[in-house]
Each structure stands twice: as C-alpha cells, then as structure tokens.
Short mmCIF file of C-alpha atoms in Angstrom, two decimals:
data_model
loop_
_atom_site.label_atom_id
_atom_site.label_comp_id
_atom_site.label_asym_id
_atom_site.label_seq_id
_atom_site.Cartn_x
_atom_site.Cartn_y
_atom_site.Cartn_z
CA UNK A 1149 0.00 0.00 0.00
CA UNK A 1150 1.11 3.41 -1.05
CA UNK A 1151 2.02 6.31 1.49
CA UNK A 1152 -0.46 8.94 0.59
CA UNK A 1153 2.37 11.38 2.27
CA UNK A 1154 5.40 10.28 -0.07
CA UNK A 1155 3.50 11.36 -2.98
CA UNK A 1156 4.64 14.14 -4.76
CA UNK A 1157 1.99 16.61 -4.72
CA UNK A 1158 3.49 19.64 -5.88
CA UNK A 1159 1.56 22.53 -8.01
CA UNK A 1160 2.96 25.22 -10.30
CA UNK A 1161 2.24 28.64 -11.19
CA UNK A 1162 4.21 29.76 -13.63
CA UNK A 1163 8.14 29.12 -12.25
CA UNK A 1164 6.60 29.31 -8.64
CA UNK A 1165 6.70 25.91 -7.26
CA UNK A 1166 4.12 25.19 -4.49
CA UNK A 1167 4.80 21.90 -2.37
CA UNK A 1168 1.65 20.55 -0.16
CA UNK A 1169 -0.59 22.80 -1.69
CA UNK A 1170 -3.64 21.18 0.68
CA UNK A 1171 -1.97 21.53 3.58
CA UNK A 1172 -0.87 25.41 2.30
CA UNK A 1173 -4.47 25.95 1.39
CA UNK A 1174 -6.29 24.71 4.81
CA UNK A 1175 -3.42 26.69 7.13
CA UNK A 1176 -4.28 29.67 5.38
CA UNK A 1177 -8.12 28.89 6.28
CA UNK A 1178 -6.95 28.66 9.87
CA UNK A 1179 -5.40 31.65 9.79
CA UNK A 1180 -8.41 33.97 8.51
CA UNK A 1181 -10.69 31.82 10.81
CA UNK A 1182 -8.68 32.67 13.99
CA UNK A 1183 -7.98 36.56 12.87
CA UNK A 1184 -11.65 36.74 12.48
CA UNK A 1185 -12.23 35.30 15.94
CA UNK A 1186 -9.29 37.57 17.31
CA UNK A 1187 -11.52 40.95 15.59
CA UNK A 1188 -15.17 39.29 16.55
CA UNK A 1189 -13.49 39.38 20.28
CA UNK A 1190 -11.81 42.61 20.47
CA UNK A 1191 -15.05 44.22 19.03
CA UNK A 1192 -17.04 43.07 22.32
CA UNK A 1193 -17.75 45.95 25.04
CA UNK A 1194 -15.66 46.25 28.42
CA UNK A 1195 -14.06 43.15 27.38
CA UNK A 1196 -12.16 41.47 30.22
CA UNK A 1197 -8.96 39.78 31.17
CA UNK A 1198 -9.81 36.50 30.63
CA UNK A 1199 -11.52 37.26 27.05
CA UNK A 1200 -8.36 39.55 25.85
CA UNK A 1201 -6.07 36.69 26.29
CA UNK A 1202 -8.56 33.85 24.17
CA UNK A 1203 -8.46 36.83 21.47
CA UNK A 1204 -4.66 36.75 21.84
CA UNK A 1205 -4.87 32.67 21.65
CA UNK A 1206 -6.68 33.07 18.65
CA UNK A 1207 -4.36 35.00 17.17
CA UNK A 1208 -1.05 33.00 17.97
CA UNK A 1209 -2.27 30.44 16.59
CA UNK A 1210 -3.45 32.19 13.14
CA UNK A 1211 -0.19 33.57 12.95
CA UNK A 1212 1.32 30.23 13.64
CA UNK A 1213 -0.20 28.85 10.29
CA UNK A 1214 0.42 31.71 8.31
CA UNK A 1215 3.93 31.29 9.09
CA UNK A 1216 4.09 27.34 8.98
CA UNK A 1217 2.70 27.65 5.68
CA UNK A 1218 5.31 29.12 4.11
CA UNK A 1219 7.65 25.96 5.45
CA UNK A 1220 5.25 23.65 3.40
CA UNK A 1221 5.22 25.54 0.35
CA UNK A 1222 8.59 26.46 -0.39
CA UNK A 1223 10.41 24.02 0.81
CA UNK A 1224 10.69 20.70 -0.72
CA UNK A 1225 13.42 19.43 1.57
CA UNK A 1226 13.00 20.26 5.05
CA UNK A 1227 16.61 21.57 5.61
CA UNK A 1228 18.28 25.18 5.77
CA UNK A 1229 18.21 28.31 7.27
CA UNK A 1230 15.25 29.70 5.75
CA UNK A 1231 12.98 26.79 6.29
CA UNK A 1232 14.40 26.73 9.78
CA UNK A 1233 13.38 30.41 10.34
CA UNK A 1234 9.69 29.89 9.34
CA UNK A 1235 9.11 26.45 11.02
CA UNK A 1236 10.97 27.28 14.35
CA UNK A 1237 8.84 30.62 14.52
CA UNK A 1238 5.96 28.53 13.81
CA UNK A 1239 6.76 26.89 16.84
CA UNK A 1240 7.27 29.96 19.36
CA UNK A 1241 3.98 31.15 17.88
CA UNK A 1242 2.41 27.62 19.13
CA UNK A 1243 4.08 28.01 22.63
CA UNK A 1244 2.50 31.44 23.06
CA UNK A 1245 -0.51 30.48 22.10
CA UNK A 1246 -0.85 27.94 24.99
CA UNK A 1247 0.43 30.53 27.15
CA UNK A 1248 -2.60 32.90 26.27
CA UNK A 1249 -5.02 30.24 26.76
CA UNK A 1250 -3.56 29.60 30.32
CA UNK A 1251 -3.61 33.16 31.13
CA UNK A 1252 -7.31 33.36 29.91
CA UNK A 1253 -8.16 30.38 31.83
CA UNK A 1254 -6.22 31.99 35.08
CA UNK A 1255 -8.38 35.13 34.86
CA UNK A 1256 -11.85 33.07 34.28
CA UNK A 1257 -12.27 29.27 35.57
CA UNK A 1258 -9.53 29.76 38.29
CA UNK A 1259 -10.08 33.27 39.02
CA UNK A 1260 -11.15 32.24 42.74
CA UNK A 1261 -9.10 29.31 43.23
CA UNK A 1262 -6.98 29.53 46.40
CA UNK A 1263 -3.97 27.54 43.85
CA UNK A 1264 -4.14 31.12 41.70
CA UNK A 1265 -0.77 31.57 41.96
CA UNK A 1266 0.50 28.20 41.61
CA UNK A 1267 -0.89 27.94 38.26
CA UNK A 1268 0.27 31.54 36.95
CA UNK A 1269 3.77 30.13 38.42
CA UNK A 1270 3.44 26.90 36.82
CA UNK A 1271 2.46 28.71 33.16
CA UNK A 1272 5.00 31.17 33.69
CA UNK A 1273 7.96 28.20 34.18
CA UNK A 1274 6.54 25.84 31.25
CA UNK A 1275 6.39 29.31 29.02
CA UNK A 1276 10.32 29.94 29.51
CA UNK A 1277 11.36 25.85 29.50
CA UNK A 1278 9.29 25.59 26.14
CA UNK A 1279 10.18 28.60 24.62
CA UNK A 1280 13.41 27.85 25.38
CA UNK A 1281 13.23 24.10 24.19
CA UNK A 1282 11.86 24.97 20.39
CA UNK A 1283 15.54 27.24 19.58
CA UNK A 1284 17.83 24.35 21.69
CA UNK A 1285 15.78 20.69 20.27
CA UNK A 1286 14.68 21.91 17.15
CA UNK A 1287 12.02 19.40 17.22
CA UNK A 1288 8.12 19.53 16.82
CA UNK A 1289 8.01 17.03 19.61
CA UNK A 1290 8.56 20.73 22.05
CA UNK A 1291 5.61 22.09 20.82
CA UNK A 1292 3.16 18.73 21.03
CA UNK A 1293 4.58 17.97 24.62
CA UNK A 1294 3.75 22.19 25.36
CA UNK A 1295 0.44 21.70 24.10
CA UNK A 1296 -0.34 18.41 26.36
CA UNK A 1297 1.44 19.71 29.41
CA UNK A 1298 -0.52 23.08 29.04
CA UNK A 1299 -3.95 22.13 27.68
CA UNK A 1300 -4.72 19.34 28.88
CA UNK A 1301 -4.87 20.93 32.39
CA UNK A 1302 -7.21 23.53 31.17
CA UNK A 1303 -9.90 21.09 29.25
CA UNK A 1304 -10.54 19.24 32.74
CA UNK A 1305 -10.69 22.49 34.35
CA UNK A 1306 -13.09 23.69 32.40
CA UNK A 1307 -15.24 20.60 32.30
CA UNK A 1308 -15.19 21.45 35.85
CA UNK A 1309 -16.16 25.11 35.25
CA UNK A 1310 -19.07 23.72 33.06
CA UNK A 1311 -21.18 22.96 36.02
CA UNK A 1312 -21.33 26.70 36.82
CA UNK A 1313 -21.13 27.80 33.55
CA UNK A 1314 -21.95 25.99 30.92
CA UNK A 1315 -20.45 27.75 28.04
CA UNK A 1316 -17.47 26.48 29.98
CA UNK A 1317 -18.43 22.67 27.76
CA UNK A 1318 -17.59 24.31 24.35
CA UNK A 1319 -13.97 25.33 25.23
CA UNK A 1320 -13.68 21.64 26.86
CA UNK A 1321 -15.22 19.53 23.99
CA UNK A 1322 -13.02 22.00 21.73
CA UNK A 1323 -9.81 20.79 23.21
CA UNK A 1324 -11.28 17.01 22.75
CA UNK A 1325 -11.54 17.68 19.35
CA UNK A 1326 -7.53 19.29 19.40
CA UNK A 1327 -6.24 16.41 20.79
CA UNK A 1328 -8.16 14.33 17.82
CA UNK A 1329 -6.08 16.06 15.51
CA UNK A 1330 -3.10 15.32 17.49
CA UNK A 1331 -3.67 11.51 17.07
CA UNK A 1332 -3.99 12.02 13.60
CA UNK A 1333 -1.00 13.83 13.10
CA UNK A 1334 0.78 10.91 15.31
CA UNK A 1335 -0.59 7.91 13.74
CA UNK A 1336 -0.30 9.86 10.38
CA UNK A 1337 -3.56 8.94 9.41
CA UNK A 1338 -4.65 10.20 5.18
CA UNK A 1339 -7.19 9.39 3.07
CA UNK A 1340 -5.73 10.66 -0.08
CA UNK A 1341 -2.59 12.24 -1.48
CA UNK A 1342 -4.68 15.75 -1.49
CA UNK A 1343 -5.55 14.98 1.66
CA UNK A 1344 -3.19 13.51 4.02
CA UNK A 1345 -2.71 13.53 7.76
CA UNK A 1346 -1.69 17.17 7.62
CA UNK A 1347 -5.13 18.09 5.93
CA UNK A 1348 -7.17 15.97 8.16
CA UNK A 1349 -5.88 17.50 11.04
CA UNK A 1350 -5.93 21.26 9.90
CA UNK A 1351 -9.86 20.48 9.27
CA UNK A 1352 -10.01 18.82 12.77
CA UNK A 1353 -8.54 21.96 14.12
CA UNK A 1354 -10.97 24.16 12.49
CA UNK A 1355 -13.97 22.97 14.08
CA UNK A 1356 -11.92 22.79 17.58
CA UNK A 1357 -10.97 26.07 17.18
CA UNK A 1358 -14.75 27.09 16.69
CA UNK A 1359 -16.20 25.83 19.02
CA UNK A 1360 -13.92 27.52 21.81
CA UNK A 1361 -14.69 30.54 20.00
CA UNK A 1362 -18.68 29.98 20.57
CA UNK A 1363 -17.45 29.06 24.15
CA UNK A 1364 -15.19 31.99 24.90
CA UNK A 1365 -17.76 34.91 23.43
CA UNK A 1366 -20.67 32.88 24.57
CA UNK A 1367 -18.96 33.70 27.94
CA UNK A 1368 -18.04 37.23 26.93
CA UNK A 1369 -20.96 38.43 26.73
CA UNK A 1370 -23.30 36.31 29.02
#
C-alpha cells in the first residue's frame, strides 16, 4: 500500500513551485478563521482579562499557520536556514498560544481558586522551558509535549467550570476535538494524497478552534 504522504503533490504557477498545496491551502483557512475570531473578540464591550487573552490565543495560533505555511510551500526538503526560520517561529507562535489560553483560563475558571498563583507560576515556568526548548531541540516534539502539558490541564478544568457555567463545555469539547487532531497527526492517518494527515488534522482543528470561540464569546458576553 502506497504512502499517501510520499506522494509528490506539488503545483505550479508559472516558475513558482508550491509543495503541499492542501496543507498550504487549509493553514491559510486557519489563519483567517482565527484573525476573524481575534476581531469578533476585540469588538465586544468592556471586554475582560480573561476574554483579551482567548483573542490573543486566537491570534497565535493564526499567525502560527500563516507562518508554517510558508515551510510547506517552499520548501521541498525540510533543511536550511530559511525553512528553519519559518518552522521554528511557527513553533514559538504555538508556545504562546498555549500561554494565552492559560492566562485566559487563570483570569476566568480559576479566578477564585486559592492555587491562583501556583498555576500563573506553573504557566509562567513551562512558558520559559518551552520557549526555550523549540531554539535548543529543534524538534516539533517541544511544541506537542507544550500543548499536552498546558492544555490538557485547562480542558478538565473547564469541564469542571461547566457545572457553573456551561459555556465552559464548548472550550472543553473543543480541546477534545484538538487532541483528535493530534492523534492524527501521530498515527499519520490520510485518506488521499490531497488529503493527508496534515489536511485531516488542519480540518479537525478548524472545528476545535470554533467551538472555543462559541465558548469563549458565549462567555463574553453572558
């Protein structure tokens, strides 16, 4: 059986050569989806803590794709300082997007915790070790452990949070589906050569990201 992901997939337009044109294609979806989510928050009234930092979540991770995308269409082989200097980025972008989300989640579900300031601690050591990590390992591994060690956390908390507010269950259920995507990515699951693991997991992402959207401005403005 064939690898759907070793197949050469590559478009052209005129001398411009575009590799993973899919995977090109759905990041820059992400990327308009979240920077619409990022304006749709910022627009709401006396906007709070909590809110401002799922805007700036939002908008980490948009810029994330943006970026990424330019690693999977102009690079063929995965080597080099220029495809290092979009995919590492890529990667910082990632780590402070889990940082936001912590932050949002410190000002909202564990606003009256008596651990407060254990957690900001804890997100303010993980956001130097990871940050750190992505420049020193140069490995994608950084940013999929980040995103366990950081969100993981925050989807039980919120399923907790749900009980008392229940707009709290979108941003849980949304994670769910983020961690889907994850397990795609591992297992490297495609259906076609237009549609490999990468595409199937930027679509997966998509709906995950939307529905902590409806969450977080469900929330804003309840």
């Amino acid at each position: 059986m064939i690898d759907p992901t070793t197949i050469d997939t590559t478009i052209y337009i005129g001398n411009l050569a575009i590799h993973q044109p899919v995977t090109v294609f759905t990041s820059y979806l992400i990327f308009g989806l979240c920077f619409y989510f990022y304006l749709q928050l910022k627009r709401i009234k006396n906007v709070n803590s909590s809110t401002s930092n799922w805007g700036r979540f939002f908008l980490m991770i948009g810029l994330a794709s943006f970026v990424g995308s330019f690693a999977h269409a102009f690079f063929a082989v995965h080597e080099g300082l220029g495809y290092k200097l979009f995919w590492l980025s890529m990667q910082a972008l990632n780590i402070f997007s889990v940082y936001f989300a912590q932050q949002a989640t410190l000002n909202s579900a564990l606003q009256n915790s008596v651990q407060k300031n254990f957690w900001k601690l804890s997100y303010d050591i993980q956001l130097i070790l990871f940050f750190s990590a992505v420049f020193i390992f140069h490995n994608f591994l950084v940013v999929v452990v980040d995103g366990v060690i950081g969100m993981i956390p925050i989807m039980v908390i919120h399923f907790m949070d749900s009980k008392k507010v229940k707009e709290s269950s979108w941003i849980a259920y949304g994670i769910v589906i983020l961690f889907l995507s994850a397990i795609v990515n591992i297992t490297k699951f495609s259906l076609h050569a237009y549609f490999n693991h990468l595409d199937i997991a930027h679509v997966l992402v998509m709906i995950n990201l939307w529905m902590m959207f409806v969450g977080v401005k469900r929330k804003a403005i309840s």
